[in-house]
Amino acid sequence: PAAWNIKIFEDQSFNFRFETSDKSGISAINISYDWKELATWLAEWTTVYAVNWKDIWAWSHIITIEAISNNFTKNSKDISVEVMAR
């Protein structure tokens, strides 16, 4: 879907929201930005992360959402974030 690709300007911020459709087997959810871990949550149905980095530069970046199951199996999805200069 189009939601997997985000375009913003350097001075903009946004709320990154995702939902867990079945949390019965998920023990944790991690969010990373350019492979640096930003936050970890215990599995919840809906999670919102405010994105307002002041030091972000114009470039293509990756946000990764990773779900970790109770038996430590990992599944992830990458979201492309294109930050544009004004």
mmCIF file of N, CA and C in Angstrom, residues 17-18 25 38-39 42 46 54 56 59 63 67 74:
data_model
loop_
_atom_site.group_PDB
_atom_site.id
_atom_site.type_symbol
_atom_site.label_atom_id
_atom_site.label_comp_id
_atom_site.label_asym_id
_atom_site.label_seq_id
_atom_site.Cartn_x
_atom_site.Cartn_y
_atom_site.Cartn_z
ATOM 1 N N ARG A 17 1.642 5.321 13.183
ATOM 2 C CA ARG A 17 0.679 4.473 13.891
ATOM 3 C C ARG A 17 0.597 3.120 13.198
ATOM 4 N N PHE A 18 0.634 2.056 14.003
ATOM 5 C CA PHE A 18 0.456 0.730 13.433
ATOM 6 C C PHE A 18 -0.353 -0.123 14.386
ATOM 7 N N GLY A 25 0.446 -14.297 19.913
ATOM 8 C CA GLY A 25 1.756 -14.930 19.924
ATOM 9 C C GLY A 25 2.910 -13.952 19.919
ATOM 10 N N LEU A 38 14.690 2.631 18.191
ATOM 11 C CA LEU A 38 14.101 3.821 18.804
ATOM 12 C C LEU A 38 13.253 3.480 20.011
ATOM 13 N N ALA A 39 12.495 2.398 19.908
ATOM 14 C CA ALA A 39 11.553 2.067 20.985
ATOM 15 C C ALA A 39 11.195 0.601 20.924
ATOM 16 N N LEU A 42 5.749 -3.735 24.712
ATOM 17 C CA LEU A 42 5.088 -5.028 24.854
ATOM 18 C C LEU A 42 3.967 -5.018 23.847
ATOM 19 N N THR A 46 -2.693 -1.331 19.309
ATOM 20 C CA THR A 46 -2.389 -0.143 18.529
ATOM 21 C C THR A 46 -1.238 0.598 19.183
ATOM 22 N N LYS A 54 14.739 16.318 15.078
ATOM 23 C CA LYS A 54 15.260 17.637 14.722
ATOM 24 C C LYS A 54 16.529 17.530 13.879
ATOM 25 N N ILE A 56 17.214 15.207 11.512
ATOM 26 C CA ILE A 56 17.041 14.385 10.313
ATOM 27 C C ILE A 56 17.449 15.201 9.085
ATOM 28 N N TRP A 59 17.151 12.887 2.735
ATOM 29 C CA TRP A 59 17.706 11.624 2.252
ATOM 30 C C TRP A 59 16.595 10.585 2.291
ATOM 31 N N ILE A 63 12.253 3.074 8.182
ATOM 32 C CA ILE A 63 11.691 2.753 9.490
ATOM 33 C C ILE A 63 11.343 1.267 9.437
ATOM 34 N N ALA A 67 8.187 -7.459 14.820
ATOM 35 C CA ALA A 67 7.402 -8.183 15.833
ATOM 36 C C ALA A 67 8.199 -9.408 16.245
ATOM 37 N N LYS A 74 11.298 -13.649 14.608
ATOM 38 C CA LYS A 74 11.152 -12.239 14.260
ATOM 39 C C LYS A 74 10.547 -12.090 12.873
#
